Amino acid sequence: MPPRAGSDGFRYQTVERHVRELIETGALPPGSRLPSLRTLAARMHASISTISQAYLELEAKGLVESRPRSGFYVRRARRRLRPPGAGPAPSGPRAVTRGALIGTVLESVGDSRLTQLGIICPASELLPARQMARLMAEAVRQEPEAALEYSPIPGHPDLRRQLAVLGLEAGVACGPDEVLVTQGAMEALYIALRTVTRPGDTVLVQSPTYFCFLQLLENLRLRVVEVPSRAEGGIDPAAIRAALDRFEIAACILSANFNNPDGALMPEAAKAEVVAMLARRAVPLIEDDVSGDLHFGPARPAPLKHYDRAGGVILCSSFSKTICPGYRLGWMIPGRALTKALEIKATTNVCNPAPTQMAVAAYLRRGLYDRHLRGLRKAMEAQRDTMLHHIGMHFPEQTRATRPEGGAVLWLELPPQVDGVELFYRARESGIGIAPGSIFSTLDRFRNFIRLSTGGAWNQDLARGIAVVGAMATEMAARAPAAPQP
């Protein structure tokens, strides 16, 4: 029988997390012996079987190893990875030309033949599949006619009420009538850009940034100015101010909470400063907050929309990274752009399917979302630590990696000899998906970077994938450095 679940989940998971933290902080350095089962059981007021199960979980994830008649030890090959460097310095407005490579990367979406290290999607084991199936069946059974009809263009009324409550819990005060339901966050971003820009305009983004933003900007014939993002602290308000002074910016797209791909989290004071600065200049701000709920700390970081007093921030989010990727269910809070956003929504796909909205509304109304998030956050935090441990074991010595406090990505800087695009193609030939750093910028600063997803559940396929990609990168890093161009 497994240990009883408490407020922190199963007791062995609490013990496992405690030992992981000791390893991460260096309190238990590589090669050191873990406390005996009896010692840790007494220290944590747990049974010996609970401690044993926690140690076996750590061994299965490759963080520790057992030695006959000696105990458990921290794996020696692990090393602490330093964070990568910041993004490139701001440049003049540029056309976006990454579409072909981005399309190649996106071919792996939904491809079950690949070991997925490149697509951000929670593993099926971490999703509430059975609960959602029951709620969907219940909604269709109880309201069969409503499930077949068009829902209102702004979204199902019950779902919009629940999203308003969810927004309030995140620090965004809005009513149901201010919420617009969309087909995932990407449609929300599309509508937002169509609302506040015209072809030829220039949009400010942080660098690196989510490659689908760049693909969307390219398709809408918009130009881009990139402002550097730091893995620790995100984008500097002073850098945004300098770009606004220098260029004619029509809008900004920012991810303040766990930016994709570098996992950066902006300090709250910086968020407030940026929102106020853009409001004074009447520059619309489009916010992607899909990872805001995936925080590992005790409190959810506020979205930029929390600091919006003029209605100039358009918040976009979705449930694709938390409960139901396949439902393609997102939403936006457009602020003063609501009327135009509704017009574009109506002429794009009219409305979202009713059954999925009804099921998710019931999931939120019954308080299941908060409970699910607590488990999902713990799983993703553990996956982050496990993957960093294995990256430290298998990747080249010069490798740097982020250690984000939320979200589902790791951003790796590899030795200069390693070309991320070449590594992407070589990994794909071996049945492994990764995302090359080049697609996260219009510049060539991230040629030797890759992004890995931490949304999976640890298993031998993921362990093999990291080992294989690490071996490839190590082989490439051993090449002689390219001669400088004359």
Short mmCIF file of C-alpha atoms in Angstrom, two decimals:
data_model
loop_
_atom_site.label_atom_id
_atom_site.label_comp_id
_atom_site.label_asym_id
_atom_site.label_seq_id
_atom_site.Cartn_x
_atom_site.Cartn_y
_atom_site.Cartn_z
CA MET A 1 0.00 0.00 0.00
CA PRO A 2 1.44 3.46 -0.92
CA PRO A 3 1.94 6.07 1.78
CA ARG A 4 -1.08 8.19 2.56
CA ALA A 5 -1.40 11.46 0.65
CA GLY A 6 -1.20 14.65 2.66
CA SER A 7 -1.39 18.31 1.72
CA ASP A 8 1.89 17.92 -0.20
CA GLY A 9 0.88 14.73 -2.03
CA PHE A 10 2.26 11.31 -1.18
CA ARG A 11 4.69 11.37 1.74
CA TYR A 12 7.49 9.76 -0.26
CA GLN A 13 7.26 12.62 -2.76
CA THR A 14 7.88 15.10 0.06
CA VAL A 15 10.96 13.13 1.08
CA GLU A 16 12.13 12.88 -2.54
CA ARG A 17 11.76 16.65 -3.01
CA HIS A 18 13.70 17.29 0.22
CA VAL A 19 16.64 15.16 -0.95
CA ARG A 20 16.58 16.75 -4.43
CA GLU A 21 16.90 20.18 -2.82
CA LEU A 22 19.89 18.99 -0.77
CA ILE A 23 21.53 17.78 -3.98
CA GLU A 24 20.70 20.97 -5.91
CA THR A 25 22.07 23.28 -3.22
CA GLY A 26 25.26 21.27 -2.85
CA ALA A 27 24.48 20.18 0.71
CA LEU A 28 24.81 16.65 -0.67
CA PRO A 29 27.65 16.98 -3.23
CA PRO A 30 28.37 14.40 -5.97
CA GLY A 31 29.74 11.19 -4.50
CA SER A 32 28.42 11.83 -1.00
CA ARG A 33 26.43 9.22 0.89
CA LEU A 34 22.75 9.86 1.56
CA PRO A 35 21.53 9.54 5.17
CA SER A 36 20.63 5.99 6.09
CA LEU A 37 17.00 4.95 5.83
CA ARG A 38 16.68 4.80 9.61
CA THR A 39 18.36 8.20 10.15
CA LEU A 40 16.21 10.06 7.61
CA ALA A 41 13.06 8.28 8.79
CA ALA A 42 13.65 9.59 12.30
CA ARG A 43 14.55 13.08 11.04
CA MET A 44 11.45 13.41 8.84
CA HIS A 45 9.05 11.48 11.09
CA ALA A 46 8.34 8.99 8.32
CA SER A 47 8.45 5.22 8.02
CA ILE A 48 11.49 3.40 6.70
CA SER A 49 9.38 2.11 3.77
CA THR A 50 8.52 5.73 2.82
CA ILE A 51 12.21 6.73 2.82
CA SER A 52 13.08 3.61 0.83
CA GLN A 53 10.47 4.42 -1.81
CA ALA A 54 11.78 7.99 -2.11
CA TYR A 55 15.35 6.73 -2.58
CA LEU A 56 14.22 4.23 -5.22
CA GLU A 57 12.46 7.05 -7.10
CA LEU A 58 15.65 9.13 -7.01
CA GLU A 59 17.62 6.13 -8.27
CA ALA A 60 15.14 5.54 -11.12
CA LYS A 61 15.64 9.17 -12.18
CA GLY A 62 19.41 8.80 -12.15
CA LEU A 63 20.09 11.27 -9.34
CA VAL A 64 21.48 8.70 -6.90
CA GLU A 65 22.91 5.19 -7.10
CA SER A 66 22.76 2.30 -4.65
CA ARG A 67 25.84 0.37 -3.62
CA PRO A 68 25.49 -3.14 -2.13
CA ARG A 69 25.82 -3.17 1.68
CA SER A 70 26.81 0.50 1.61
CA GLY A 71 23.72 2.61 0.93
CA PHE A 72 22.73 5.32 -1.56
CA TYR A 73 25.12 7.91 -3.03
CA VAL A 74 24.73 11.04 -5.16
CA ARG A 75 25.79 10.26 -8.73
CA ARG A 76 29.34 11.56 -9.24
CA ALA A 77 29.00 12.69 -12.86
CA ARG A 78 26.63 15.53 -11.98
CA ARG A 79 27.85 19.12 -12.21
CA ARG A 80 26.14 22.43 -11.53
CA LEU A 81 25.34 24.18 -14.81
CA ARG A 82 25.81 27.93 -15.08
CA PRO A 83 23.05 29.98 -16.76
CA PRO A 84 23.50 30.97 -20.41
CA GLY A 85 24.29 34.47 -21.61
CA ALA A 86 21.72 37.17 -22.39
CA GLY A 87 20.12 37.73 -25.74
CA PRO A 88 21.52 39.96 -28.47
CA ALA A 89 21.71 43.73 -28.25
CA PRO A 90 18.75 45.60 -29.81
CA SER A 91 18.90 45.92 -33.58
CA GLY A 92 16.94 47.89 -36.14
CA PRO A 93 13.58 46.61 -37.43
CA ARG A 94 14.00 43.35 -39.33
CA ALA A 95 11.83 41.17 -41.51
CA VAL A 96 11.16 37.70 -40.08
CA THR A 97 12.56 34.86 -42.23
CA ARG A 98 12.49 31.78 -40.00
CA GLY A 99 9.24 30.31 -41.36
CA ALA A 100 10.68 27.30 -43.22
CA LEU A 101 12.81 26.08 -40.31
CA ILE A 102 9.98 26.68 -37.83
CA GLY A 103 7.67 24.63 -40.05
CA THR A 104 10.16 21.76 -40.01
CA VAL A 105 10.32 21.85 -36.20
CA LEU A 106 6.52 21.91 -35.94
CA GLU A 107 6.26 18.73 -38.02
CA SER A 108 7.08 16.82 -34.84
CA VAL A 109 3.90 18.01 -33.07
CA GLY A 110 1.80 14.92 -32.33
CA ASP A 111 4.42 12.54 -33.77
CA SER A 112 4.40 9.63 -31.31
CA ARG A 113 7.41 8.05 -33.02
CA LEU A 114 9.71 10.72 -31.59
CA THR A 115 11.06 11.02 -28.08
CA GLN A 116 9.67 14.47 -27.46
CA LEU A 117 12.21 16.83 -25.94
CA GLY A 118 11.32 19.78 -28.17
CA ILE A 119 7.54 20.29 -27.95
CA ILE A 120 6.06 21.89 -24.82
CA CYS A 121 3.17 19.65 -23.88
CA PRO A 122 2.48 17.88 -20.58
CA ALA A 123 2.81 14.11 -20.71
CA SER A 124 -0.52 12.31 -20.93
CA GLU A 125 0.15 10.75 -17.52
CA LEU A 126 0.13 14.25 -16.00
CA LEU A 127 -3.19 15.32 -17.57
CA PRO A 128 -6.70 14.79 -16.09
CA ALA A 129 -7.81 12.69 -19.06
CA ARG A 130 -10.43 10.57 -17.27
CA GLN A 131 -11.92 13.53 -15.41
CA MET A 132 -12.22 15.55 -18.60
CA ALA A 133 -13.80 12.60 -20.43
CA ARG A 134 -16.41 12.20 -17.68
CA LEU A 135 -17.19 15.90 -17.65
CA MET A 136 -17.49 16.02 -21.43
CA ALA A 137 -19.88 13.04 -21.44
CA GLU A 138 -21.87 14.57 -18.60
CA ALA A 139 -22.16 17.95 -20.35
CA VAL A 140 -23.32 16.39 -23.62
CA ARG A 141 -25.77 14.09 -21.81
CA GLN A 142 -27.31 16.85 -19.69
CA GLU A 143 -27.49 19.50 -22.43
CA PRO A 144 -27.44 17.64 -25.76
CA GLU A 145 -29.00 20.47 -27.75
CA ALA A 146 -26.62 23.11 -26.36
CA ALA A 147 -23.64 20.86 -27.16
CA LEU A 148 -24.65 20.82 -30.85
CA GLU A 149 -25.39 24.52 -31.20
CA TYR A 150 -23.08 27.43 -31.89
CA SER A 151 -21.82 28.95 -28.68
CA PRO A 152 -21.88 32.77 -28.42
CA ILE A 153 -19.01 34.39 -30.31
CA PRO A 154 -17.28 35.63 -27.12
CA GLY A 155 -17.51 32.14 -25.60
CA HIS A 156 -19.78 29.95 -23.49
CA PRO A 157 -21.24 32.11 -20.67
CA ASP A 158 -20.36 29.64 -17.90
CA LEU A 159 -16.76 29.32 -19.09
CA ARG A 160 -16.37 33.09 -19.27
CA ARG A 161 -17.64 33.38 -15.69
CA GLN A 162 -15.10 30.81 -14.53
CA LEU A 163 -12.29 32.54 -16.45
CA ALA A 164 -13.19 35.84 -14.77
CA VAL A 165 -12.83 34.10 -11.39
CA LEU A 166 -9.53 32.57 -12.50
CA GLY A 167 -8.32 36.01 -13.58
CA LEU A 168 -9.25 37.51 -10.24
CA GLU A 169 -7.22 34.82 -8.43
CA ALA A 170 -4.22 35.79 -10.61
CA GLY A 171 -4.65 39.48 -9.80
CA VAL A 172 -6.66 40.60 -12.84
CA ALA A 173 -10.03 42.16 -12.02
CA CYS A 174 -12.43 41.71 -14.94
CA GLY A 175 -16.00 40.68 -15.57
CA PRO A 176 -17.18 37.79 -17.78
CA ASP A 177 -18.15 40.26 -20.50
CA GLU A 178 -14.49 41.34 -20.77
CA VAL A 179 -13.28 37.79 -21.58
CA LEU A 180 -13.07 36.36 -25.12
CA VAL A 181 -12.65 32.58 -25.59
CA THR A 182 -10.30 31.53 -28.41
CA GLN A 183 -8.87 28.49 -30.15
CA GLY A 184 -5.77 28.29 -27.96
CA ALA A 185 -3.43 31.15 -27.12
CA MET A 186 -2.22 31.33 -30.73
CA GLU A 187 -5.60 32.53 -31.98
CA ALA A 188 -5.67 35.02 -29.10
CA LEU A 189 -2.27 36.35 -30.20
CA TYR A 190 -3.39 36.44 -33.84
CA ILE A 191 -6.50 38.43 -32.94
CA ALA A 192 -4.47 40.76 -30.73
CA LEU A 193 -1.95 41.53 -33.47
CA ARG A 194 -4.69 42.00 -36.07
CA THR A 195 -6.40 44.39 -33.65
CA VAL A 196 -3.47 46.73 -32.95
CA THR A 197 -1.16 46.50 -36.01
CA ARG A 198 -1.15 46.79 -39.78
CA PRO A 199 1.22 45.16 -42.32
CA GLY A 200 4.58 46.92 -42.28
CA ASP A 201 4.37 47.93 -38.61
CA THR A 202 7.19 47.16 -36.19
CA VAL A 203 6.59 45.01 -33.10
CA LEU A 204 8.97 44.81 -30.12
CA VAL A 205 9.70 41.33 -28.72
CA GLN A 206 12.11 39.99 -26.12
CA SER A 207 15.00 37.95 -27.43
CA PRO A 208 14.94 34.99 -27.36
CA THR A 209 11.20 34.67 -27.87
CA TYR A 210 8.70 31.92 -28.71
CA PHE A 211 9.21 30.92 -32.33
CA CYS A 212 5.46 30.86 -33.09
CA PHE A 213 5.40 34.60 -32.31
CA LEU A 214 7.98 35.10 -35.05
CA GLN A 215 6.07 32.88 -37.46
CA LEU A 216 2.89 34.84 -36.77
CA LEU A 217 4.68 38.16 -37.27
CA GLU A 218 6.09 36.90 -40.56
CA ASN A 219 2.67 35.77 -41.82
CA LEU A 220 1.13 39.14 -40.89
CA ARG A 221 3.99 40.96 -42.71
CA LEU A 222 5.16 42.73 -39.58
CA ARG A 223 8.72 43.74 -38.74
CA VAL A 224 10.42 43.06 -35.44
CA VAL A 225 12.77 44.78 -33.02
CA GLU A 226 14.40 42.40 -30.53
CA VAL A 227 15.33 43.47 -27.00
CA PRO A 228 17.54 41.11 -24.96
CA SER A 229 16.07 38.88 -22.28
CA ARG A 230 18.15 37.51 -19.41
CA ALA A 231 17.48 34.08 -17.96
CA GLU A 232 17.52 35.68 -14.52
CA GLY A 233 15.30 38.75 -14.54
CA GLY A 234 13.91 38.75 -18.07
CA ILE A 235 13.77 41.95 -20.07
CA ASP A 236 15.15 45.20 -18.64
CA PRO A 237 12.70 48.14 -18.70
CA ALA A 238 15.60 50.42 -19.66
CA ALA A 239 16.18 48.36 -22.81
CA ILE A 240 12.52 48.71 -23.77
CA ARG A 241 12.70 52.46 -23.16
CA ALA A 242 15.78 52.75 -25.39
CA ALA A 243 14.05 50.86 -28.19
CA LEU A 244 10.92 53.03 -27.91
CA ASP A 245 13.07 56.16 -28.12
CA ARG A 246 14.90 54.88 -31.17
CA PHE A 247 12.20 53.14 -33.23
CA GLU A 248 8.54 53.63 -34.09
CA ILE A 249 6.98 50.69 -32.22
CA ALA A 250 3.35 49.79 -32.97
CA ALA A 251 3.00 47.13 -30.27
CA CYS A 252 4.95 44.86 -27.90
CA ILE A 253 4.69 41.10 -27.26
CA LEU A 254 6.10 40.05 -23.89
CA SER A 255 6.06 36.93 -21.70
CA ALA A 256 6.88 38.23 -18.24
CA ASN A 257 6.20 34.94 -16.44
CA PHE A 258 8.58 32.13 -17.48
CA ASN A 259 9.35 33.30 -20.98
CA ASN A 260 9.62 30.66 -23.67
CA PRO A 261 12.43 29.60 -24.26
CA ASP A 262 14.66 30.98 -21.48
CA GLY A 263 12.19 30.59 -18.59
CA ALA A 264 12.83 34.17 -17.47
CA LEU A 265 10.66 35.72 -14.77
CA MET A 266 10.43 39.52 -14.56
CA PRO A 267 10.46 41.11 -11.10
CA GLU A 268 7.14 42.66 -10.10
CA ALA A 269 8.59 46.19 -9.99
CA ALA A 270 9.88 45.80 -13.56
CA LYS A 271 6.45 44.63 -14.74
CA ALA A 272 4.76 47.68 -13.25
CA GLU A 273 7.38 49.99 -14.77
CA VAL A 274 7.00 48.52 -18.27
CA VAL A 275 3.19 48.69 -18.22
CA ALA A 276 3.22 52.31 -17.04
CA MET A 277 5.88 53.26 -19.62
CA LEU A 278 3.91 51.80 -22.52
CA ALA A 279 0.68 53.36 -21.29
CA ARG A 280 2.27 56.83 -21.30
CA ARG A 281 3.32 56.32 -24.92
CA ALA A 282 0.00 54.65 -25.93
CA VAL A 283 1.82 51.54 -27.17
CA PRO A 284 -0.35 48.39 -26.86
CA LEU A 285 1.15 45.47 -24.94
CA ILE A 286 0.23 41.90 -25.87
CA GLU A 287 0.97 39.52 -22.99
CA ASP A 288 1.45 35.77 -23.34
CA ASP A 289 0.82 34.29 -19.88
CA VAL A 290 0.37 30.59 -20.72
CA SER A 291 2.97 29.54 -18.12
CA GLY A 292 1.91 31.81 -15.27
CA ASP A 293 0.03 29.02 -13.47
CA LEU A 294 3.09 26.73 -13.61
CA HIS A 295 5.07 28.47 -10.87
CA PHE A 296 7.20 26.39 -8.49
CA GLY A 297 7.23 28.97 -5.72
CA PRO A 298 4.48 29.47 -3.13
CA ALA A 299 2.66 32.28 -4.96
CA ARG A 300 1.63 32.86 -8.55
CA PRO A 301 3.55 35.75 -10.14
CA ALA A 302 1.25 38.54 -11.27
CA PRO A 303 0.65 38.97 -14.99
CA LEU A 304 1.46 42.29 -16.64
CA LYS A 305 -2.30 42.83 -16.93
CA HIS A 306 -2.43 43.17 -13.12
CA TYR A 307 -0.68 46.55 -13.47
CA ASP A 308 -2.84 47.80 -16.35
CA ARG A 309 -4.87 50.89 -15.50
CA ALA A 310 -5.54 52.19 -19.02
CA GLY A 311 -6.78 49.02 -20.75
CA GLY A 312 -3.75 48.85 -23.05
CA VAL A 313 -2.62 45.33 -22.07
CA ILE A 314 -4.13 42.42 -24.00
CA LEU A 315 -3.69 39.27 -21.90
CA CYS A 316 -3.58 35.94 -23.78
CA SER A 317 -3.50 32.48 -22.23
CA SER A 318 -4.75 28.91 -22.62
CA PHE A 319 -5.19 25.51 -20.98
CA SER A 320 -2.91 23.80 -23.50
CA LYS A 321 0.03 23.68 -21.06
CA THR A 322 -2.01 22.58 -18.04
CA ILE A 323 -5.07 20.38 -18.64
CA CYS A 324 -6.15 19.84 -22.26
CA PRO A 325 -3.75 20.54 -25.17
CA GLY A 326 -6.05 18.80 -27.65
CA TYR A 327 -9.05 20.95 -26.78
CA ARG A 328 -7.22 24.02 -28.15
CA LEU A 329 -9.00 26.18 -25.59
CA GLY A 330 -7.58 29.63 -24.88
CA TRP A 331 -8.80 33.05 -23.91
CA MET A 332 -7.93 36.72 -23.98
CA ILE A 333 -8.78 39.81 -21.98
CA PRO A 334 -8.47 42.52 -24.66
CA GLY A 335 -9.07 45.61 -22.52
CA ARG A 336 -10.03 48.59 -24.63
CA ALA A 337 -9.50 46.53 -27.82
CA LEU A 338 -12.46 44.23 -27.01
CA THR A 339 -14.85 45.50 -29.71
CA LYS A 340 -12.30 45.13 -32.50
CA ALA A 341 -11.16 41.75 -31.15
CA LEU A 342 -14.74 40.45 -31.22
CA GLU A 343 -15.10 41.60 -34.81
CA ILE A 344 -11.97 39.72 -35.87
CA LYS A 345 -12.99 36.61 -33.92
CA ALA A 346 -16.38 36.59 -35.65
CA THR A 347 -14.77 36.72 -39.08
CA THR A 348 -12.08 34.15 -38.30
CA ASN A 349 -13.85 31.04 -36.96
CA VAL A 350 -17.10 32.46 -35.50
CA CYS A 351 -16.87 30.60 -32.19
CA ASN A 352 -15.32 27.73 -30.27
CA PRO A 353 -16.90 24.24 -30.03
CA ALA A 354 -19.49 24.15 -27.26
CA PRO A 355 -18.73 20.71 -25.70
CA THR A 356 -15.11 21.49 -24.85
CA GLN A 357 -16.07 24.82 -23.30
CA MET A 358 -18.81 23.18 -21.22
CA ALA A 359 -16.44 20.48 -19.95
CA VAL A 360 -13.68 22.92 -18.95
CA ALA A 361 -16.22 25.25 -17.30
CA ALA A 362 -17.40 22.35 -15.13
CA TYR A 363 -13.78 21.43 -14.32
CA LEU A 364 -13.10 24.97 -13.09
CA ARG A 365 -16.43 25.34 -11.29
CA ARG A 366 -15.84 22.19 -9.23
CA GLY A 367 -12.44 23.37 -7.99
CA LEU A 368 -10.54 20.61 -9.79
CA TYR A 369 -8.10 22.94 -11.55
CA ASP A 370 -6.29 24.15 -8.41
CA ARG A 371 -5.92 20.60 -7.11
CA HIS A 372 -4.55 19.40 -10.45
CA LEU A 373 -2.10 22.31 -10.70
CA ARG A 374 -0.53 21.48 -7.35
CA GLY A 375 0.43 18.03 -8.60
CA LEU A 376 1.45 19.24 -12.05
CA ARG A 377 3.79 21.89 -10.65
CA LYS A 378 5.52 19.35 -8.40
CA ALA A 379 5.93 16.95 -11.32
CA MET A 380 7.40 19.63 -13.59
CA GLU A 381 9.75 20.90 -10.89
CA ALA A 382 11.00 17.36 -10.33
CA GLN A 383 11.37 16.87 -14.07
CA ARG A 384 13.41 20.08 -14.31
CA ASP A 385 15.83 18.86 -11.66
CA THR A 386 16.09 15.36 -13.12
CA MET A 387 16.78 16.66 -16.61
CA LEU A 388 19.41 19.12 -15.37
CA HIS A 389 21.10 16.26 -13.54
CA HIS A 390 21.26 14.16 -16.73
CA ILE A 391 22.33 17.12 -18.87
CA GLY A 392 25.19 17.62 -16.43
CA MET A 393 26.12 13.98 -16.89
CA HIS A 394 25.95 13.72 -20.69
CA PHE A 395 26.43 17.15 -22.32
CA PRO A 396 29.77 18.85 -23.10
CA GLU A 397 31.70 20.46 -20.27
CA GLN A 398 31.05 24.04 -21.48
CA THR A 399 27.26 23.58 -21.58
CA ARG A 400 25.20 26.18 -19.73
CA ALA A 401 21.54 25.77 -18.80
CA THR A 402 18.75 27.74 -17.15
CA ARG A 403 17.06 26.63 -13.94
CA PRO A 404 13.68 28.40 -14.21
CA GLU A 405 11.33 28.78 -11.25
CA GLY A 406 8.33 27.78 -13.33
CA GLY A 407 7.16 26.81 -16.80
CA ALA A 408 8.20 23.77 -18.80
CA VAL A 409 11.40 24.67 -20.69
CA LEU A 410 15.17 24.52 -20.34
CA TRP A 411 17.37 26.81 -22.46
CA LEU A 412 20.82 25.41 -23.17
CA GLU A 413 23.89 27.22 -24.45
CA LEU A 414 26.30 24.71 -26.03
CA PRO A 415 29.99 25.16 -26.95
CA PRO A 416 30.50 27.44 -29.99
CA GLN A 417 31.38 24.50 -32.29
CA VAL A 418 27.91 22.99 -31.82
CA ASP A 419 25.38 24.13 -34.43
CA GLY A 420 21.88 23.78 -33.01
CA VAL A 421 20.22 23.26 -36.39
CA GLU A 422 22.65 20.47 -37.30
CA LEU A 423 22.07 18.91 -33.88
CA PHE A 424 18.30 19.14 -34.44
CA TYR A 425 18.50 17.19 -37.72
CA ARG A 426 20.90 14.60 -36.30
CA ALA A 427 18.69 14.07 -33.27
CA ARG A 428 15.60 13.71 -35.43
CA GLU A 429 17.31 10.97 -37.45
CA SER A 430 17.73 9.12 -34.14
CA GLY A 431 14.04 9.57 -33.27
CA ILE A 432 14.48 12.47 -30.83
CA GLY A 433 12.85 15.90 -31.08
CA ILE A 434 14.59 19.08 -29.87
CA ALA A 435 14.16 22.76 -30.78
CA PRO A 436 17.20 24.58 -32.26
CA GLY A 437 17.96 28.01 -30.80
CA SER A 438 18.01 29.72 -34.20
CA ILE A 439 14.21 29.69 -34.48
CA PHE A 440 13.80 31.83 -31.35
CA SER A 441 15.26 34.98 -32.94
CA THR A 442 15.61 36.74 -36.28
CA LEU A 443 19.30 37.19 -35.46
CA ASP A 444 22.06 34.57 -35.48
CA ARG A 445 23.06 34.97 -31.83
CA PHE A 446 21.53 31.66 -30.74
CA ARG A 447 23.13 29.37 -33.31
CA ASN A 448 24.65 27.17 -30.55
CA PHE A 449 21.53 27.05 -28.34
CA ILE A 450 18.72 24.50 -28.02
CA ARG A 451 15.48 24.38 -26.06
CA LEU A 452 14.30 21.25 -24.24
CA SER A 453 10.84 20.62 -22.79
CA THR A 454 10.37 19.54 -19.18
CA GLY A 455 6.70 18.65 -19.59
CA GLY A 456 7.22 14.91 -19.83
CA ALA A 457 7.11 12.24 -17.15
CA TRP A 458 10.56 10.79 -16.54
CA ASN A 459 11.16 7.42 -18.20
CA GLN A 460 13.89 5.47 -19.95
CA ASP A 461 13.05 7.00 -23.35
CA LEU A 462 13.73 10.50 -22.03
CA ALA A 463 16.90 9.30 -20.28
CA ARG A 464 18.09 7.75 -23.55
CA GLY A 465 17.14 10.87 -25.51
CA ILE A 466 19.20 13.18 -23.32
CA ALA A 467 22.14 10.77 -23.36
CA VAL A 468 22.06 10.47 -27.18
CA VAL A 469 21.73 14.21 -27.82
CA GLY A 470 24.42 14.91 -25.23
CA ALA A 471 26.79 12.46 -26.95
CA MET A 472 26.11 14.12 -30.31
CA ALA A 473 26.78 17.57 -28.86
CA THR A 474 29.97 16.32 -27.21
CA GLU A 475 31.20 14.92 -30.53
CA MET A 476 30.43 18.20 -32.30
CA ALA A 477 32.10 20.22 -29.53
CA ALA A 478 35.33 18.29 -30.10
CA ARG A 479 35.69 19.79 -33.57
CA ALA A 480 38.28 22.46 -34.14
CA PRO A 481 36.77 25.97 -33.89
CA ALA A 482 35.81 27.48 -37.22
CA ALA A 483 38.35 29.94 -38.61
CA PRO A 484 37.20 33.60 -38.32
CA GLN A 485 35.94 35.21 -41.51
CA PRO A 486 38.39 37.67 -43.13
#
